[in-house]
Tab-separated table of C-alpha atoms in Angstrom:
chain	number	residue	atom	x	y	z
A	1	UNK	CA	-6.980	-5.610	-28.949
A	2	UNK	CA	-9.275	-4.722	-26.051
A	3	UNK	CA	-7.381	-4.445	-22.773
A	4	UNK	CA	-9.359	-4.687	-19.542
A	5	UNK	CA	-6.451	-4.550	-17.097
A	6	UNK	CA	-3.060	-2.928	-17.738
A	7	UNK	CA	-1.140	-5.371	-15.570
A	8	UNK	CA	-1.967	-8.984	-14.716
A	9	UNK	CA	1.429	-9.672	-13.115
A	10	UNK	CA	-0.450	-10.495	-9.891
A	11	UNK	CA	-0.768	-14.041	-11.303
A	12	UNK	CA	2.950	-14.663	-10.826
A	13	UNK	CA	3.156	-12.530	-7.660
A	14	UNK	CA	0.637	-14.732	-5.873
A	15	UNK	CA	2.692	-17.793	-6.704
A	16	UNK	CA	5.815	-16.224	-5.222
A	17	UNK	CA	4.228	-14.752	-2.101
A	18	UNK	CA	2.213	-17.816	-1.218
A	19	UNK	CA	5.290	-19.907	-0.504
A	20	UNK	CA	5.488	-23.606	-1.467
A	21	UNK	CA	2.614	-24.830	-3.608
A	22	UNK	CA	1.243	-28.348	-4.052
A	23	UNK	CA	2.283	-30.154	-7.233
A	24	UNK	CA	-1.024	-29.295	-8.951
A	25	UNK	CA	-3.047	-26.269	-7.865
A	26	UNK	CA	-5.616	-24.735	-10.244
A	27	UNK	CA	-4.532	-21.297	-11.437
A	28	UNK	CA	-8.039	-20.282	-12.492
A	29	UNK	CA	-11.616	-21.489	-12.601
A	30	UNK	CA	-14.236	-21.182	-15.339
A	31	UNK	CA	-17.908	-21.486	-14.422
A	32	UNK	CA	-20.750	-21.617	-16.933
A	33	UNK	CA	-23.400	-19.179	-15.728
A	34	UNK	CA	-26.051	-21.020	-17.753
A	35	UNK	CA	-25.553	-24.586	-16.495
A	36	UNK	CA	-23.481	-24.044	-13.339
A	37	UNK	CA	-20.803	-26.473	-14.585
A	38	UNK	CA	-17.226	-25.480	-13.699
A	39	UNK	CA	-13.716	-26.303	-14.859
A	40	UNK	CA	-10.349	-25.754	-13.122
A	41	UNK	CA	-7.035	-25.387	-14.950
A	42	UNK	CA	-3.408	-25.287	-13.842
A	43	UNK	CA	-1.872	-24.560	-17.250
A	44	UNK	CA	-2.558	-23.083	-20.678
A	45	UNK	CA	-3.600	-23.188	-23.476
A	46	UNK	CA	-7.262	-23.910	-22.759
A	47	UNK	CA	-9.564	-24.481	-25.736
A	48	UNK	CA	-13.301	-23.712	-25.935
A	49	UNK	CA	-15.783	-25.164	-28.401
A	50	UNK	CA	-18.572	-27.573	-29.231
A	51	UNK	CA	-16.095	-30.275	-30.275
A	52	UNK	CA	-15.861	-33.001	-27.590
A	53	UNK	CA	-12.065	-32.777	-27.510
A	54	UNK	CA	-12.052	-29.117	-26.434
A	55	UNK	CA	-10.915	-28.495	-22.850
A	56	UNK	CA	-14.145	-26.595	-22.211
A	57	UNK	CA	-16.793	-28.532	-24.133
A	58	UNK	CA	-19.967	-26.474	-24.673
A	59	UNK	CA	-22.909	-28.216	-26.326
A	60	UNK	CA	-24.568	-25.222	-27.950
A	61	UNK	CA	-25.397	-24.481	-31.585
A	62	UNK	CA	-24.141	-20.895	-31.164
A	63	UNK	CA	-20.663	-22.139	-30.182
A	64	UNK	CA	-18.218	-23.077	-32.979
A	65	UNK	CA	-16.350	-26.398	-32.956
A	66	UNK	CA	-13.144	-24.551	-31.961
A	67	UNK	CA	-14.466	-21.224	-30.769
A	68	UNK	CA	-11.705	-19.610	-28.641
A	69	UNK	CA	-8.726	-20.319	-26.422
A	70	UNK	CA	-6.873	-18.916	-23.394
A	71	UNK	CA	-3.111	-18.594	-23.786
A	72	UNK	CA	-0.356	-17.137	-21.611
A	73	UNK	CA	1.592	-14.149	-22.908
A	74	UNK	CA	4.367	-13.374	-20.408
A	75	UNK	CA	2.653	-12.713	-17.089
A	76	UNK	CA	-0.752	-12.199	-18.718
A	77	UNK	CA	-3.582	-14.537	-19.739
A	78	UNK	CA	-5.185	-13.699	-23.066
A	79	UNK	CA	-8.495	-14.845	-24.562
A	80	UNK	CA	-8.331	-15.324	-28.349
A	81	UNK	CA	-11.190	-15.841	-30.763
A	82	UNK	CA	-10.428	-18.656	-33.248
A	83	UNK	CA	-12.523	-17.374	-36.133
A	84	UNK	CA	-15.844	-18.315	-34.541
A	85	UNK	CA	-19.142	-17.755	-36.327
A	86	UNK	CA	-20.920	-15.882	-33.506
A	87	UNK	CA	-17.948	-14.145	-31.934
A	88	UNK	CA	-16.232	-13.919	-28.556
A	89	UNK	CA	-16.728	-11.126	-26.011
A	90	UNK	CA	-15.367	-10.026	-22.638
A	91	UNK	CA	-17.883	-8.176	-20.455
A	92	UNK	CA	-20.055	-7.537	-23.502
A	93	UNK	CA	-17.210	-6.139	-25.667
A	94	UNK	CA	-16.501	-8.235	-28.748
A	95	UNK	CA	-12.811	-9.040	-29.132
A	96	UNK	CA	-10.266	-10.858	-31.237
A	97	UNK	CA	-7.826	-10.862	-28.333
A	98	UNK	CA	-8.458	-9.592	-24.811
A	99	UNK	CA	-6.578	-9.643	-21.513
A	100	UNK	CA	-8.364	-11.465	-18.711
A	101	UNK	CA	-8.744	-9.655	-15.391
A	102	UNK	CA	-10.314	-11.023	-12.200
A	103	UNK	CA	-14.080	-11.414	-12.320
A	104	UNK	CA	-14.680	-10.851	-16.054
A	105	UNK	CA	-17.439	-12.644	-17.950
A	106	UNK	CA	-16.556	-14.475	-21.166
A	107	UNK	CA	-19.263	-14.750	-23.822
A	108	UNK	CA	-19.048	-17.426	-26.520
A	109	UNK	CA	-22.102	-17.270	-28.747
A	110	UNK	CA	-24.976	-17.427	-26.254
A	111	UNK	CA	-22.903	-19.102	-23.553
A	112	UNK	CA	-21.597	-16.981	-20.630
A	113	UNK	CA	-18.742	-18.056	-18.381
A	114	UNK	CA	-17.271	-16.425	-15.279
A	115	UNK	CA	-13.477	-16.425	-15.122
A	116	UNK	CA	-12.025	-16.443	-11.624
A	117	UNK	CA	-8.379	-16.594	-10.511
A	118	UNK	CA	-8.235	-19.372	-7.941
A	119	UNK	CA	-6.630	-17.285	-5.184
A	120	UNK	CA	-8.727	-19.088	-2.578
A	121	UNK	CA	-6.890	-22.353	-3.234
A	122	UNK	CA	-3.441	-20.796	-3.034
A	123	UNK	CA	-1.949	-21.727	0.358
A	124	UNK	CA	-2.315	-18.824	2.763
A	125	UNK	CA	0.701	-18.520	5.043
A	126	UNK	CA	0.500	-16.182	8.047
A	127	UNK	CA	1.833	-12.719	7.291
A	128	UNK	CA	4.923	-11.562	9.147
A	129	UNK	CA	2.996	-8.419	10.059
A	130	UNK	CA	0.527	-8.001	12.924
A	131	UNK	CA	-1.014	-4.957	11.223
A	132	UNK	CA	-2.503	-4.220	7.824
A	133	UNK	CA	-3.326	-0.538	7.410
A	134	UNK	CA	-6.226	0.027	9.869
A	135	UNK	CA	-6.378	-3.623	11.004
A	136	UNK	CA	-4.485	-5.094	13.953
A	137	UNK	CA	-4.128	-8.674	15.148
A	138	UNK	CA	-1.366	-11.093	16.037
A	139	UNK	CA	-3.474	-14.277	15.948
A	140	UNK	CA	-2.753	-16.853	13.269
A	141	UNK	CA	-6.214	-16.321	11.731
A	142	UNK	CA	-5.733	-12.568	11.357
A	143	UNK	CA	-2.199	-12.826	9.999
A	144	UNK	CA	-3.444	-15.299	7.378
A	145	UNK	CA	-6.095	-12.748	6.470
A	146	UNK	CA	-3.395	-10.052	6.242
A	147	UNK	CA	-1.411	-12.308	3.885
A	148	UNK	CA	-4.345	-12.538	1.477
A	149	UNK	CA	-5.118	-8.820	1.685
A	150	UNK	CA	-1.479	-7.872	1.103
A	151	UNK	CA	-1.517	-9.860	-2.144
A	152	UNK	CA	-4.881	-8.900	-3.598
A	153	UNK	CA	-4.895	-5.212	-2.641
A	154	UNK	CA	-2.518	-4.399	-5.470
A	155	UNK	CA	-4.949	-5.910	-8.026
A	156	UNK	CA	-8.416	-4.829	-9.116
A	157	UNK	CA	-9.946	-8.183	-8.169
A	158	UNK	CA	-13.410	-7.861	-6.578
A	159	UNK	CA	-13.407	-8.945	-2.925
A	160	UNK	CA	-16.396	-10.270	-0.959
A	161	UNK	CA	-15.812	-9.622	2.764
A	162	UNK	CA	-17.772	-11.896	5.078
A	163	UNK	CA	-18.097	-12.063	8.848
A	164	UNK	CA	-20.390	-11.577	11.795
A	165	UNK	CA	-21.749	-8.153	12.655
A	166	UNK	CA	-19.167	-5.954	14.333
A	167	UNK	CA	-16.090	-7.855	13.106
A	168	UNK	CA	-14.822	-4.888	11.069
A	169	UNK	CA	-15.864	-5.529	7.459
A	170	UNK	CA	-15.842	-1.827	6.580
A	171	UNK	CA	-12.390	-1.490	8.179
A	172	UNK	CA	-11.139	-4.309	5.912
A	173	UNK	CA	-12.570	-2.490	2.880
A	174	UNK	CA	-10.963	0.825	3.848
A	175	UNK	CA	-7.649	-0.940	4.487
A	176	UNK	CA	-7.705	-2.631	1.073
A	177	UNK	CA	-8.403	0.735	-0.569
A	178	UNK	CA	-5.618	2.444	1.424
A	179	UNK	CA	-3.183	-0.303	0.363
A	180	UNK	CA	-4.154	-0.179	-3.321
A	181	UNK	CA	-3.007	1.860	-6.291
A	182	UNK	CA	-6.317	3.767	-5.967
A	183	UNK	CA	-5.571	5.031	-2.448
A	184	UNK	CA	-5.557	8.684	-3.536
A	185	UNK	CA	-8.860	8.325	-5.391
A	186	UNK	CA	-12.447	8.296	-4.018
A	187	UNK	CA	-13.660	5.620	-1.599
A	188	UNK	CA	-17.458	5.533	-1.804
A	189	UNK	CA	-19.588	3.509	0.614
A	190	UNK	CA	-22.968	2.234	-0.567
A	191	UNK	CA	-24.959	0.998	2.451
A	192	UNK	CA	-27.459	-1.289	0.716
A	193	UNK	CA	-29.444	-1.738	3.941
A	194	UNK	CA	-29.958	1.995	4.533
A	195	UNK	CA	-31.152	3.212	1.109
A	196	UNK	CA	-34.918	2.842	0.542
A	197	UNK	CA	-35.581	0.456	-2.392
A	198	UNK	CA	-37.522	3.164	-4.266
A	199	UNK	CA	-34.479	5.445	-4.226
A	200	UNK	CA	-31.774	2.802	-4.729
A	201	UNK	CA	-31.477	3.086	-8.517
A	202	UNK	CA	-31.247	6.868	-8.409
A	203	UNK	CA	-28.703	6.756	-5.575
A	204	UNK	CA	-26.475	4.287	-7.408
A	205	UNK	CA	-26.754	5.478	-11.002
A	206	UNK	CA	-27.926	9.096	-10.734
A	207	UNK	CA	-30.642	10.881	-12.695
A	208	UNK	CA	-31.256	13.721	-15.119
A	209	UNK	CA	-33.373	16.759	-14.322
A	210	UNK	CA	-37.051	15.946	-14.800
A	211	UNK	CA	-36.443	12.176	-15.008
A	212	UNK	CA	-39.159	11.647	-12.416
A	213	UNK	CA	-41.262	13.636	-9.985
A	214	UNK	CA	-38.922	15.438	-7.594
A	215	UNK	CA	-35.860	15.267	-9.871
A	216	UNK	CA	-35.325	19.030	-9.893
A	217	UNK	CA	-31.626	18.886	-10.850
A	218	UNK	CA	-29.045	16.621	-12.446
A	219	UNK	CA	-27.498	14.279	-9.903
A	220	UNK	CA	-24.466	12.060	-10.218
A	221	UNK	CA	-24.970	8.597	-8.754
A	222	UNK	CA	-22.586	6.984	-6.273
A	223	UNK	CA	-20.908	4.970	-9.052
A	224	UNK	CA	-20.038	8.142	-10.966
A	225	UNK	CA	-18.916	9.855	-7.761
A	226	UNK	CA	-16.484	7.015	-7.143
A	227	UNK	CA	-15.169	6.827	-10.704
A	228	UNK	CA	-11.461	6.043	-10.674
A	229	UNK	CA	-11.571	4.811	-7.099
A	230	UNK	CA	-13.234	2.094	-5.025
A	231	UNK	CA	-16.934	1.325	-4.497
A	232	UNK	CA	-17.769	-0.517	-1.274
A	233	UNK	CA	-21.143	-2.283	-1.404
A	234	UNK	CA	-21.861	-2.716	2.297
A	235	UNK	CA	-24.576	-5.210	3.340
A	236	UNK	CA	-24.857	-6.300	-0.294
A	237	UNK	CA	-27.151	-9.153	0.760
A	238	UNK	CA	-29.857	-6.531	1.376
A	239	UNK	CA	-29.839	-5.404	-2.267
A	240	UNK	CA	-33.373	-5.732	-3.741
A	241	UNK	CA	-33.651	-8.646	-6.160
A	242	UNK	CA	-35.177	-6.458	-8.884
A	243	UNK	CA	-32.136	-4.125	-8.840
A	244	UNK	CA	-29.514	-6.867	-9.022
A	245	UNK	CA	-29.623	-7.280	-12.857
A	246	UNK	CA	-29.001	-3.541	-13.294
A	247	UNK	CA	-26.029	-3.639	-10.921
A	248	UNK	CA	-24.676	-6.714	-12.716
A	249	UNK	CA	-24.888	-4.932	-16.061
A	250	UNK	CA	-22.885	-1.982	-14.734
A	251	UNK	CA	-20.227	-4.301	-13.289
A	252	UNK	CA	-19.955	-6.324	-16.493
A	253	UNK	CA	-20.009	-3.510	-19.056
A	254	UNK	CA	-18.183	-0.847	-17.052
A	255	UNK	CA	-20.676	1.834	-18.079
A	256	UNK	CA	-23.529	3.564	-16.251
A	257	UNK	CA	-26.563	5.426	-17.538
A	258	UNK	CA	-28.388	7.946	-15.384
A	259	UNK	CA	-32.156	7.613	-15.102
A	260	UNK	CA	-33.680	9.665	-17.904
A	261	UNK	CA	-30.424	9.926	-19.878
A	262	UNK	CA	-29.678	8.579	-23.327
A	263	UNK	CA	-25.912	8.583	-22.913
A	264	UNK	CA	-23.586	6.285	-20.977
A	265	UNK	CA	-20.578	7.111	-18.827
A	266	UNK	CA	-17.547	4.814	-18.754
A	267	UNK	CA	-16.408	3.731	-15.297
A	268	UNK	CA	-13.083	2.656	-13.858
A	269	UNK	CA	-13.848	1.098	-10.465
A	270	UNK	CA	-12.609	-1.424	-7.917
A	271	UNK	CA	-15.571	-3.286	-6.396
A	272	UNK	CA	-15.516	-4.409	-2.759
A	273	UNK	CA	-18.585	-5.827	-1.038
A	274	UNK	CA	-19.487	-7.102	2.407
A	275	UNK	CA	-22.222	-9.123	4.047
A	276	UNK	CA	-23.022	-11.010	7.214
A	277	UNK	CA	-25.692	-13.019	5.423
A	278	UNK	CA	-25.113	-16.468	3.802
A	279	UNK	CA	-25.099	-15.371	0.151
A	280	UNK	CA	-24.556	-18.899	-1.179
A	281	UNK	CA	-27.718	-20.043	0.619
A	282	UNK	CA	-29.550	-17.005	-0.749
A	283	UNK	CA	-28.409	-17.957	-4.258
A	284	UNK	CA	-29.634	-21.530	-3.754
A	285	UNK	CA	-33.043	-20.270	-2.583
A	286	UNK	CA	-33.371	-17.730	-5.408
A	287	UNK	CA	-33.063	-14.643	-3.185
A	288	UNK	CA	-29.767	-13.519	-4.761
A	289	UNK	CA	-28.702	-13.798	-8.393
A	290	UNK	CA	-26.050	-16.439	-9.018
A	291	UNK	CA	-24.313	-14.436	-11.756
A	292	UNK	CA	-24.011	-11.368	-9.500
A	293	UNK	CA	-22.717	-13.537	-6.661
A	294	UNK	CA	-19.972	-14.980	-8.881
A	295	UNK	CA	-19.108	-11.469	-10.091
A	296	UNK	CA	-18.639	-10.206	-6.512
A	297	UNK	CA	-17.140	-13.367	-5.005
A	298	UNK	CA	-13.879	-13.388	-6.977
A	299	UNK	CA	-11.731	-13.254	-3.825
A	300	UNK	CA	-13.746	-14.297	-0.753
A	301	UNK	CA	-12.314	-13.316	2.639
A	302	UNK	CA	-13.744	-14.172	6.045
A	303	UNK	CA	-13.091	-12.202	9.243
A	304	UNK	CA	-13.043	-14.521	12.274
A	305	UNK	CA	-15.199	-13.491	15.256
A	306	UNK	CA	-13.403	-12.009	18.249
A	307	UNK	CA	-14.268	-14.980	20.496
A	308	UNK	CA	-12.095	-17.173	18.259
A	309	UNK	CA	-9.048	-14.909	18.531
A	310	UNK	CA	-8.966	-13.679	22.103
A	311	UNK	CA	-5.193	-13.323	21.858
A	312	UNK	CA	-5.880	-10.202	19.767
A	313	UNK	CA	-7.819	-8.425	22.514
A	314	UNK	CA	-4.774	-6.864	24.206
A	315	UNK	CA	-3.495	-5.329	20.964
A	316	UNK	CA	-6.995	-4.206	19.994
A	317	UNK	CA	-7.537	-2.517	23.366
A	318	UNK	CA	-4.216	-0.688	23.046
A	319	UNK	CA	-5.043	0.370	19.483
A	320	UNK	CA	-8.562	1.584	20.335
A	321	UNK	CA	-7.477	3.538	23.409
A	322	UNK	CA	-4.731	5.292	21.438
A	323	UNK	CA	-6.878	6.185	18.416
A	324	UNK	CA	-10.478	6.659	19.630
A	325	UNK	CA	-11.667	10.273	20.151
A	326	UNK	CA	-13.539	9.294	23.329
A	327	UNK	CA	-10.201	8.649	25.092
A	328	UNK	CA	-8.853	12.162	24.466
A	329	UNK	CA	-8.910	15.111	26.822
A	330	UNK	CA	-9.388	18.673	25.648
A	331	UNK	CA	-5.629	19.120	25.291
A	332	UNK	CA	-5.332	15.947	23.185
A	333	UNK	CA	-3.721	13.741	25.847
A	334	UNK	CA	-5.091	10.295	26.701
A	335	UNK	CA	-7.673	9.864	29.466
A	336	UNK	CA	-6.735	6.209	30.024
A	337	UNK	CA	-3.154	5.254	29.291
A	338	UNK	CA	-2.945	1.670	30.541
A	339	UNK	CA	-4.991	-1.431	31.413
A	340	UNK	CA	-4.109	-4.249	33.801
A	341	UNK	CA	-4.021	-8.000	33.204
A	342	UNK	CA	-7.164	-8.375	35.364
A	343	UNK	CA	-9.027	-5.971	33.078
A	344	UNK	CA	-7.883	-7.854	29.963
A	345	UNK	CA	-8.794	-11.168	31.573
A	346	UNK	CA	-12.358	-9.978	32.147
A	347	UNK	CA	-12.628	-8.988	28.482
A	348	UNK	CA	-11.236	-12.331	27.303
A	349	UNK	CA	-13.791	-14.157	29.427
A	350	UNK	CA	-16.684	-12.320	27.783
A	351	UNK	CA	-18.398	-13.935	24.769
A	352	UNK	CA	-18.312	-10.591	22.917
A	353	UNK	CA	-21.291	-11.261	20.604
A	354	UNK	CA	-20.916	-7.773	19.120
A	355	UNK	CA	-17.254	-8.448	18.293
A	356	UNK	CA	-14.939	-5.440	17.802
A	357	UNK	CA	-17.829	-2.968	17.789
A	358	UNK	CA	-18.916	-4.221	21.227
A	359	UNK	CA	-15.321	-3.996	22.475
A	360	UNK	CA	-15.215	-0.349	21.380
A	361	UNK	CA	-18.472	0.363	23.217
A	362	UNK	CA	-17.222	-1.356	26.400
A	363	UNK	CA	-14.030	0.702	26.380
A	364	UNK	CA	-15.971	3.894	25.727
A	365	UNK	CA	-18.176	3.193	28.750
A	366	UNK	CA	-15.221	2.312	30.980
A	367	UNK	CA	-13.351	5.479	30.006
A	368	UNK	CA	-16.450	7.573	30.701
A	369	UNK	CA	-16.986	6.028	34.156
A	370	UNK	CA	-13.429	6.150	35.472
A	371	UNK	CA	-11.318	9.053	36.638
A	372	UNK	CA	-8.116	7.000	36.785
A	373	UNK	CA	-5.477	6.788	34.038
A	374	UNK	CA	-5.277	3.007	34.537
A	375	UNK	CA	-8.169	0.559	34.118
A	376	UNK	CA	-7.629	-2.024	36.861
A	377	UNK	CA	-10.998	-3.771	36.574
A	378	UNK	CA	-14.332	-3.291	34.901
A	379	UNK	CA	-16.159	-0.338	36.430
A	380	UNK	CA	-19.484	-1.630	35.098
A	381	UNK	CA	-20.161	-5.400	34.851
A	382	UNK	CA	-20.558	-6.866	31.400
A	383	UNK	CA	-24.162	-7.621	30.563
A	384	UNK	CA	-23.654	-11.340	30.000
A	385	UNK	CA	-21.718	-11.985	33.199
A	386	UNK	CA	-24.172	-13.125	35.919
A	387	UNK	CA	-23.540	-11.814	39.369
A	388	UNK	CA	-22.259	-14.323	41.931
A	389	UNK	CA	-25.012	-15.558	44.247
A	390	UNK	CA	-22.927	-15.115	47.384
A	391	UNK	CA	-21.546	-11.714	46.486
A	392	UNK	CA	-22.457	-8.901	48.860
A	393	UNK	CA	-22.692	-5.347	47.527
A	394	UNK	CA	-20.532	-2.875	49.363
A	395	UNK	CA	-21.043	0.857	49.832
A	396	UNK	CA	-18.130	3.189	50.328
A	397	UNK	CA	-18.718	6.641	51.789
A	398	UNK	CA	-22.072	8.140	52.784
A	399	UNK	CA	-25.265	6.740	51.313
A	400	UNK	CA	-26.406	9.146	48.546
A	401	UNK	CA	-29.877	10.646	48.474
A	402	UNK	CA	-32.620	8.375	47.080
A	403	UNK	CA	-33.084	10.457	43.928
A	404	UNK	CA	-29.361	10.349	43.082
A	405	UNK	CA	-29.127	6.627	43.757
A	406	UNK	CA	-32.185	5.988	41.611
A	407	UNK	CA	-30.752	8.116	38.803
A	408	UNK	CA	-27.497	6.167	38.893
A	409	UNK	CA	-29.371	2.845	38.629
A	410	UNK	CA	-31.537	4.139	35.793
A	411	UNK	CA	-28.469	5.464	33.961
A	412	UNK	CA	-26.713	2.112	34.270
A	413	UNK	CA	-29.828	0.280	33.045
A	414	UNK	CA	-30.157	2.660	30.086
A	415	UNK	CA	-26.490	2.216	29.204
A	416	UNK	CA	-26.667	-1.592	29.140
A	417	UNK	CA	-30.032	-1.673	27.387
A	418	UNK	CA	-29.000	0.783	24.682
A	419	UNK	CA	-25.711	-0.983	23.982
A	420	UNK	CA	-27.532	-4.299	23.563
A	421	UNK	CA	-30.247	-2.609	21.500
A	422	UNK	CA	-27.734	-1.161	19.033
A	423	UNK	CA	-26.016	-4.538	18.687
A	424	UNK	CA	-29.335	-6.281	17.994
A	425	UNK	CA	-30.393	-3.615	15.475
A	426	UNK	CA	-26.977	-3.517	13.781
A	427	UNK	CA	-26.759	0.210	14.578
A	428	UNK	CA	-29.886	0.948	12.507
A	429	UNK	CA	-31.619	3.779	14.381
A	430	UNK	CA	-35.078	3.229	12.860
A	431	UNK	CA	-35.022	-0.502	13.570
A	432	UNK	CA	-33.754	0.128	17.113
A	433	UNK	CA	-36.611	2.548	17.787
A	434	UNK	CA	-39.146	-0.042	16.619
A	435	UNK	CA	-37.616	-2.780	18.795
A	436	UNK	CA	-37.538	-0.544	21.881
A	437	UNK	CA	-40.960	0.985	21.249
A	438	UNK	CA	-39.478	4.472	21.531
A	439	UNK	CA	-39.846	7.609	19.494
A	440	UNK	CA	-36.867	7.920	17.132
A	441	UNK	CA	-35.994	11.399	18.385
A	442	UNK	CA	-36.178	10.270	22.033
A	443	UNK	CA	-33.931	7.304	21.285
A	444	UNK	CA	-31.420	9.575	19.551
A	445	UNK	CA	-31.322	11.811	22.627
A	446	UNK	CA	-30.728	8.807	24.916
A	447	UNK	CA	-27.865	7.609	22.711
A	448	UNK	CA	-26.375	11.108	22.749
A	449	UNK	CA	-26.737	11.264	26.537
A	450	UNK	CA	-24.782	8.034	26.989
A	451	UNK	CA	-22.322	8.827	24.147
A	452	UNK	CA	-23.257	5.699	22.200
A	453	UNK	CA	-22.779	6.045	18.471
A	454	UNK	CA	-25.762	5.055	16.361
A	455	UNK	CA	-24.073	5.386	12.976
A	456	UNK	CA	-22.374	2.329	11.538
A	457	UNK	CA	-18.716	2.130	12.590
A	458	UNK	CA	-16.939	-1.257	12.400
A	459	UNK	CA	-18.518	-4.021	10.396
């Protein structure tokens, strides 16, 4: 018997943790990757075959009249072959009996079906907690997200994390890993938008010495480096179409082969992925493979934008100021220890298009520009807040020399421009340099001058 997951008790755990359930809620979904047809089931057994009376009726000459069935054994769901002519397989491994784990592909003859636990349809009650590992939020939307993450983190189910830029997708991934049974194993980030397409296959799967020009030594790919732990496919929507079948094969078979190698390495991985692009629309338009999408989208989670949960801003500000390095003095004490209600009100009134990442940048700027331990009001106006027409600028103290005044204005302009530039470019330094028409090295120096990070932080 081939076992793909040692413990499927999450099936019963989700029922208990979700609270009251409707009378009929599908426990799992089956989707034919050939025709797109899907079936939902709330109980077992479930029969497969070419006979019209089978629960999953497949009109295909390679499928036997009664080909296979899914049955429950304790807390586990098991796929059994019923003496079929062309065999039954899970993720390419032929079986007589096999345990079903989230996201596996079932093969019956030439037909391929994706098996998905229907966690999305299980009622999501708000968690009692306002924190989940690295995440904070007391809003109803965030606590519902925490509820889902608390339940699925203990499983190996693939999770597709969706949300606008800056909402914290990488923080969700790191939190899921920290809350999982793999927390003491590697967490490997694959930024699909940052790796050149020509190098992507080598980066992911590795290569042997001499496999191609420039391959002067054996190199383990990122999948091998993360073996036993979690792989986070960040910006997975940017993955080149020609590489998607190779990634799908690795995910389905659980083995990887380095470029230029004749041997395969078995993998034990948890797959998390994230995107701010509409993958379903990309599937419909042929820009993303449907079978890979279904393999990644076992448990979809969506992070709400900050403008829809302004009640979280106070807790986020407190959390950022107490954990961010930019708010620490040389002796480790906090530069800013408190903010006023007026300061929080100004933040809540801002559209915050860059979400949590923009909030971090605002706080970093405010800390840098103040010498007080309390932020009473915004030292520097937010870029999207127009100045009042009848406001009159005031000058306190002596008028500074022209050169100093000009430098201050230029510095403020640079600060606002660079912050907006990094939001628009999604923190991609090369793209930002092209947008601004600046030399990459000069742009890096400006970012360093204003202490604006150009590496990806919160997604």
